[in-house]
CSV table of C-alpha atoms in Angstrom, one decimal:
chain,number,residue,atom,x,y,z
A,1,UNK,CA,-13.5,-51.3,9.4
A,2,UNK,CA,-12.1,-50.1,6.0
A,3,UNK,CA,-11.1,-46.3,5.9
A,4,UNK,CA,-13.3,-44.0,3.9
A,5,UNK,CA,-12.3,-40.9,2.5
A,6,UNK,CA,-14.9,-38.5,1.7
A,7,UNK,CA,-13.9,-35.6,-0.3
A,8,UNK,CA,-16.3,-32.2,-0.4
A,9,UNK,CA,-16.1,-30.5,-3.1
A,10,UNK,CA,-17.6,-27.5,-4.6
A,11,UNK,CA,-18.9,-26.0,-7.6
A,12,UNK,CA,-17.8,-22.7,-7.2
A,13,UNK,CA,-16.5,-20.2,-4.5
A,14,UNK,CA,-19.9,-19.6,-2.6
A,15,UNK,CA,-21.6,-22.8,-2.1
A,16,UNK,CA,-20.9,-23.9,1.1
A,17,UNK,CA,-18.2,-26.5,0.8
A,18,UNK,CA,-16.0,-25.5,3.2
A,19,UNK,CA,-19.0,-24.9,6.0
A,20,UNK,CA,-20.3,-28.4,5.1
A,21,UNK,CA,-16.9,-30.5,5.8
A,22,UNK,CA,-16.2,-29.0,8.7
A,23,UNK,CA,-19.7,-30.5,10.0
A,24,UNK,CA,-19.3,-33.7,8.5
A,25,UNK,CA,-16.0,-33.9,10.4
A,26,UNK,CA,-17.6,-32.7,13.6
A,27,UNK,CA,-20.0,-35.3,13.6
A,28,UNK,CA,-18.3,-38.3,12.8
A,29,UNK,CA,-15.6,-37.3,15.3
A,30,UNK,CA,-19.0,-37.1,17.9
A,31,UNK,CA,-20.0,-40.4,16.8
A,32,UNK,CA,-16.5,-42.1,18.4
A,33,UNK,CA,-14.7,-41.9,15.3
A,34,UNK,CA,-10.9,-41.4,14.2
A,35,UNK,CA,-11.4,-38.5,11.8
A,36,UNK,CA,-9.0,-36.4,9.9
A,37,UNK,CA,-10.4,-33.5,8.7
A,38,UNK,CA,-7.7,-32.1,6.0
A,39,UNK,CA,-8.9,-28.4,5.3
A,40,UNK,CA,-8.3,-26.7,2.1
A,41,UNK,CA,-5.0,-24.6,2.9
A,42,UNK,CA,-3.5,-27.9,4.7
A,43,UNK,CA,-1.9,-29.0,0.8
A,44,UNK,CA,0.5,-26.5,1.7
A,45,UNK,CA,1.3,-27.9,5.2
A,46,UNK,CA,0.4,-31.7,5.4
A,47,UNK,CA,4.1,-33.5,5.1
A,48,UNK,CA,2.7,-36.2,2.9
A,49,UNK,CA,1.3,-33.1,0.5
A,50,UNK,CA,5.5,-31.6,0.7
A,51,UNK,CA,6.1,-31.9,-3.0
A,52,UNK,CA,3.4,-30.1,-3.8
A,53,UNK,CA,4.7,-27.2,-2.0
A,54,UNK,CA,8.6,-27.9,-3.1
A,55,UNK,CA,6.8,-27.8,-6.2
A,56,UNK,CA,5.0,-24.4,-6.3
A,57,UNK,CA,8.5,-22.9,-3.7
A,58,UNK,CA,10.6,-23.5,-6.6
A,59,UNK,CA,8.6,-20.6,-8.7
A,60,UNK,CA,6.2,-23.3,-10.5
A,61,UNK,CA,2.6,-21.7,-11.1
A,62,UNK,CA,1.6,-25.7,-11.6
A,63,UNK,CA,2.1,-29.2,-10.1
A,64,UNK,CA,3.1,-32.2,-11.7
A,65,UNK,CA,-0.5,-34.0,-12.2
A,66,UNK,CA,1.7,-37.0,-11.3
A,67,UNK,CA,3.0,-35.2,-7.7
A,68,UNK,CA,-0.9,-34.7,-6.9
A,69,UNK,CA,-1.0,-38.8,-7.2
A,70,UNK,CA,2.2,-39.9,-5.3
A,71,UNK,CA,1.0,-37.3,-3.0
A,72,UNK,CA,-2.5,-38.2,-2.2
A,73,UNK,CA,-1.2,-42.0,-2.3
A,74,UNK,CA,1.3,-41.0,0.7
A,75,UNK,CA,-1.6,-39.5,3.1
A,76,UNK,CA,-3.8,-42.7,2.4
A,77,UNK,CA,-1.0,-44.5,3.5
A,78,UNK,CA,-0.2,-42.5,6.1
A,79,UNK,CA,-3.5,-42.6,7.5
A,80,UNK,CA,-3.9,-45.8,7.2
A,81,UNK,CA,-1.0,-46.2,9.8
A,82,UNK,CA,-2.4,-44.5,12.2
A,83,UNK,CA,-5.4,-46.0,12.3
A,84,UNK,CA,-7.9,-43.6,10.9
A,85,UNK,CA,-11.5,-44.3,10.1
A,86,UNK,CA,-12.3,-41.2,8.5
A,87,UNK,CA,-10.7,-39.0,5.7
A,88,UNK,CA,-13.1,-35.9,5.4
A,89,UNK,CA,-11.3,-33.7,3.1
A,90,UNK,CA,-11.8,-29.8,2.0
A,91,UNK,CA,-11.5,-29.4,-1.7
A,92,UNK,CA,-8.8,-32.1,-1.8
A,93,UNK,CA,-9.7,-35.5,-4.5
A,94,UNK,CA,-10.1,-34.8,-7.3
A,95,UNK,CA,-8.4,-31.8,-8.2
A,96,UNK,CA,-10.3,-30.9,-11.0
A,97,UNK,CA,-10.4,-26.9,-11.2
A,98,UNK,CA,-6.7,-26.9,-11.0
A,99,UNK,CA,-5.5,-29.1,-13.6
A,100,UNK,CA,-8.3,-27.2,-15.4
A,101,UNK,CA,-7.0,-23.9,-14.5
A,102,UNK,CA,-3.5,-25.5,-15.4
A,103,UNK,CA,-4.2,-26.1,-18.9
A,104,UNK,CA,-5.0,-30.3,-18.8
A,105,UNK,CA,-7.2,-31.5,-21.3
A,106,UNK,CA,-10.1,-33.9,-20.5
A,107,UNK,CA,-8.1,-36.6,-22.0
A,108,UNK,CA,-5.3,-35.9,-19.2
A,109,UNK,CA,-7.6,-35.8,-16.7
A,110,UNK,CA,-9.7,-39.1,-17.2
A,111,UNK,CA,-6.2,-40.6,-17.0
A,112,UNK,CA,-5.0,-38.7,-13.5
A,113,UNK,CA,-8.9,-39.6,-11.9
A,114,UNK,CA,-7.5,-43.4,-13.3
A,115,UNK,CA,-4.5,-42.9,-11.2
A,116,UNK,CA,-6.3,-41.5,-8.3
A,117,UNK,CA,-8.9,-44.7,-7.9
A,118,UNK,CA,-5.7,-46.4,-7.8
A,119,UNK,CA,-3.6,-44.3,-5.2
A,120,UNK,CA,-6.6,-43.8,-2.6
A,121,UNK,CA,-7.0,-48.4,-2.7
A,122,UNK,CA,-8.1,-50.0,-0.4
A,123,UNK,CA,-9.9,-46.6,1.1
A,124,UNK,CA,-13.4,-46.5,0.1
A,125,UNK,CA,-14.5,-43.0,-1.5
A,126,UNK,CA,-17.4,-40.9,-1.7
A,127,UNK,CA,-17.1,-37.5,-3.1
A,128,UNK,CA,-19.6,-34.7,-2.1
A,129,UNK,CA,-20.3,-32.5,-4.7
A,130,UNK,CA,-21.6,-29.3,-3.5
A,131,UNK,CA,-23.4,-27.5,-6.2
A,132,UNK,CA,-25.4,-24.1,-6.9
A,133,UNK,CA,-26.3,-22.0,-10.0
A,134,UNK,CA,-22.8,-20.3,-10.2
A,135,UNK,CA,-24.1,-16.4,-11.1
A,136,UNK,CA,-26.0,-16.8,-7.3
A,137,UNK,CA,-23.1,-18.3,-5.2
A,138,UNK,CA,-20.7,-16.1,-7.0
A,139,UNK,CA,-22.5,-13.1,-6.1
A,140,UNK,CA,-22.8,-15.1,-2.2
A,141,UNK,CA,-18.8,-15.3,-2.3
A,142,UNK,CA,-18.5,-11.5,-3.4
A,143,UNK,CA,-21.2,-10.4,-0.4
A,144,UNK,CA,-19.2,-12.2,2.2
A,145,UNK,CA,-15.9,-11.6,1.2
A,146,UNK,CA,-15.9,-8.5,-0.3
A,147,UNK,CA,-15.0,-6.3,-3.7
A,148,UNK,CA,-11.2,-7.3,-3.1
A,149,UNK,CA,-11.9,-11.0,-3.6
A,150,UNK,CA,-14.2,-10.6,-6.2
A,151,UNK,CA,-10.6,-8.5,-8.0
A,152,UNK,CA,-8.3,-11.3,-6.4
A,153,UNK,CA,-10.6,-14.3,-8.2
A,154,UNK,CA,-10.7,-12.7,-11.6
A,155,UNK,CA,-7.4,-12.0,-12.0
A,156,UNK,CA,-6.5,-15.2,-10.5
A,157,UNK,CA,-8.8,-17.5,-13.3
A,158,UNK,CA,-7.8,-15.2,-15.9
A,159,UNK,CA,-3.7,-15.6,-15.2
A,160,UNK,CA,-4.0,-19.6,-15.2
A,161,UNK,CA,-3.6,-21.2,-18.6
A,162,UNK,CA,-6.9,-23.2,-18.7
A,163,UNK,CA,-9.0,-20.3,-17.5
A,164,UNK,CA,-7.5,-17.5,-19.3
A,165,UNK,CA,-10.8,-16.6,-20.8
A,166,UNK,CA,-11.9,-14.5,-18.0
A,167,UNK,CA,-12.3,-11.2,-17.3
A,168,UNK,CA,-15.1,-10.5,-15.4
A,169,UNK,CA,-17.4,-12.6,-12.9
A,170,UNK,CA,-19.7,-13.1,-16.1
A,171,UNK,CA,-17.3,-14.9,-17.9
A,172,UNK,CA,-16.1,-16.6,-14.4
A,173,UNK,CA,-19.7,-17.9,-14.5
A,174,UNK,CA,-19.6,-19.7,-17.8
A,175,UNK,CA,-16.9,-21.2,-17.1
A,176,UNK,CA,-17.5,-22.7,-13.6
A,177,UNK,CA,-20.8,-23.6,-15.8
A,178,UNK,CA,-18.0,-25.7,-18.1
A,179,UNK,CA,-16.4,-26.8,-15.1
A,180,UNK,CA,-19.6,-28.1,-13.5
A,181,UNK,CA,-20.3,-30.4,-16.5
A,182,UNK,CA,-17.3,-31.6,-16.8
A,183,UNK,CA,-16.7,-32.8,-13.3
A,184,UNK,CA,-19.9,-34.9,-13.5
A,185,UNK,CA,-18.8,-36.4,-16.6
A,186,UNK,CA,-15.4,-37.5,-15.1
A,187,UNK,CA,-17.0,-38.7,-11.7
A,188,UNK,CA,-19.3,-40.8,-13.5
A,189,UNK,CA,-16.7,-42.6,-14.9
A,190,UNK,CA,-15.0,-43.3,-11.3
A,191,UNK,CA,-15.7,-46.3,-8.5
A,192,UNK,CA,-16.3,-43.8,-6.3
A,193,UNK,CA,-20.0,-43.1,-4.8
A,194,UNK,CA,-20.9,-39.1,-5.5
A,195,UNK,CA,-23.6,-37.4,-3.6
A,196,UNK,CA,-24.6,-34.7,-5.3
A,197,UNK,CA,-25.6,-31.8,-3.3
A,198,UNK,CA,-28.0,-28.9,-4.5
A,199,UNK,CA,-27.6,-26.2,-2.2
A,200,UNK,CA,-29.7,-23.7,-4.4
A,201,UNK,CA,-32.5,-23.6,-2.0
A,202,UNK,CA,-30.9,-25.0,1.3
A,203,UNK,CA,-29.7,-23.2,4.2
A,204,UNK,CA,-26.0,-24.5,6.0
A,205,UNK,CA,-28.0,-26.8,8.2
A,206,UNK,CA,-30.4,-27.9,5.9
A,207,UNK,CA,-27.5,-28.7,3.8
A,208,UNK,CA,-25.6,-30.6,6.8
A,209,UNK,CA,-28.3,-32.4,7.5
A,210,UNK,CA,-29.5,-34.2,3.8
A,211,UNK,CA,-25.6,-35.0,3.5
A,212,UNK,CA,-25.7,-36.3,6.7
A,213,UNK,CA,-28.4,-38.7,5.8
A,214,UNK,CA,-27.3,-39.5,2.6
A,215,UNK,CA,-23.8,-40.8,4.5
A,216,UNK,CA,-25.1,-42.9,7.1
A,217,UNK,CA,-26.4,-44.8,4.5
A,218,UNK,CA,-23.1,-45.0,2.5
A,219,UNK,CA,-20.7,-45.2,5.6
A,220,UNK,CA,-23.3,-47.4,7.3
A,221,UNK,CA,-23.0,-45.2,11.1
A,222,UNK,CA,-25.3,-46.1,13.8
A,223,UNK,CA,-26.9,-43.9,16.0
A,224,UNK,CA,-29.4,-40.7,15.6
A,225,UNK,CA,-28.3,-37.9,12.7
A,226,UNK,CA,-27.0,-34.9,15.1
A,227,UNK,CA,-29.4,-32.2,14.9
């Protein structure tokens, strides 16, 4: 079978993303499956992903938009090799908020998503865009993480080049607003499939189970959805 990566992504902090891959992962690995489930932090500590850490060890507070594409080709590769059916990634493809929060234009990024169809070939791709009304799953992120966070995300946006317009989690808001549109513009203009996701009125398994659906479809599994 051909190898399908299927990259959840989010939104904003709050919506679920991280919750949902972990469950895609789970049941595709029940299903018989060879599934890799790369979690968000794992960009750090994947050996195919090195460079990007070499990169941000050396004092950079950026990557090289052109490391994110060697990189991303050398785990498809890798994978590949050993024989994996499943890519079911955290936040990884397409690396939109960073280059955003890095300072890229929309002009850069249409050409790095270009470079990215490319690198991922022959894996099939379908991106899961988990979305929400950003004021709501910013205030989720801030109930279950805390006042601290809430500090640690504002200062974070507003030291980054691209995002420097923020100050508060108002302003955060209008920006992941920005954000939002933009990533649907860019996706659009991809090969890849894109299930989008509104989690505004759906619980964690309610979510699970209408991107579940939505895949079997896509990835064509047999069998009954897991419950």
């Amino acid at each position: 079978m051909t190898m399908h990566l299927i990259s959840v992504i989010g939104s904003s902090p709050g919506v679920g993303k991280s919750t949902l891959c972990r469950a895609v992962a789970q049941w595709l690995t029940s299903v018989g499956a060879s599934v890799d489930h790369f979690e968000e932090a794992d960009i750090l500590t994947r050996s195919a992903f090195r460079p990007v850490a070499e990169e941000f060890a050396g004092g950079a507070f950026a990557v090289q938009p052109a490391t994110l594409v060697e990189c991303t080709r050398a785990y498809v590769a890798d994978s590949l090799a050993a024989g994996k059916d499943y890519l079911v990634t955290d936040a990884l493809l397409p690396f939109i908020p960073s280059l955003v929060a890095w300072g890229h234009d929309e002009g850069t990024l249409v050409h790095v998503m270009e470079e990215l169809a490319r690198a991922v070939e022959p894996a099939q791709v379908t991106v899961v865009y988990v979305h929400d009304n950003p004021e709501t799953a910013l205030r989720r992120a801030v109930e279950r993480e805390g006042d601290v966070w809430e500090d640690w995300y504002v200062r974070k946006l507003a030291g980054s080049p691209g995002t420097r317009a923020v100050h508060d989690l108002s302003s955060a808001a209008a920006h992941l607003r920005f954000e939002a549109d933009l990533t649907c513009r860019l996706l659009a203009q991809t090969p890849w499939h894109v299930l989008s996701l509104d989690v505004g009125t759906l619980n964690a398994q309610e979510a699970h189970a209408q991107a579940q659906h939505h895949l079997m479809d896509v990835l064509a599994v047999t069998g009954q959805p897991s419950t």
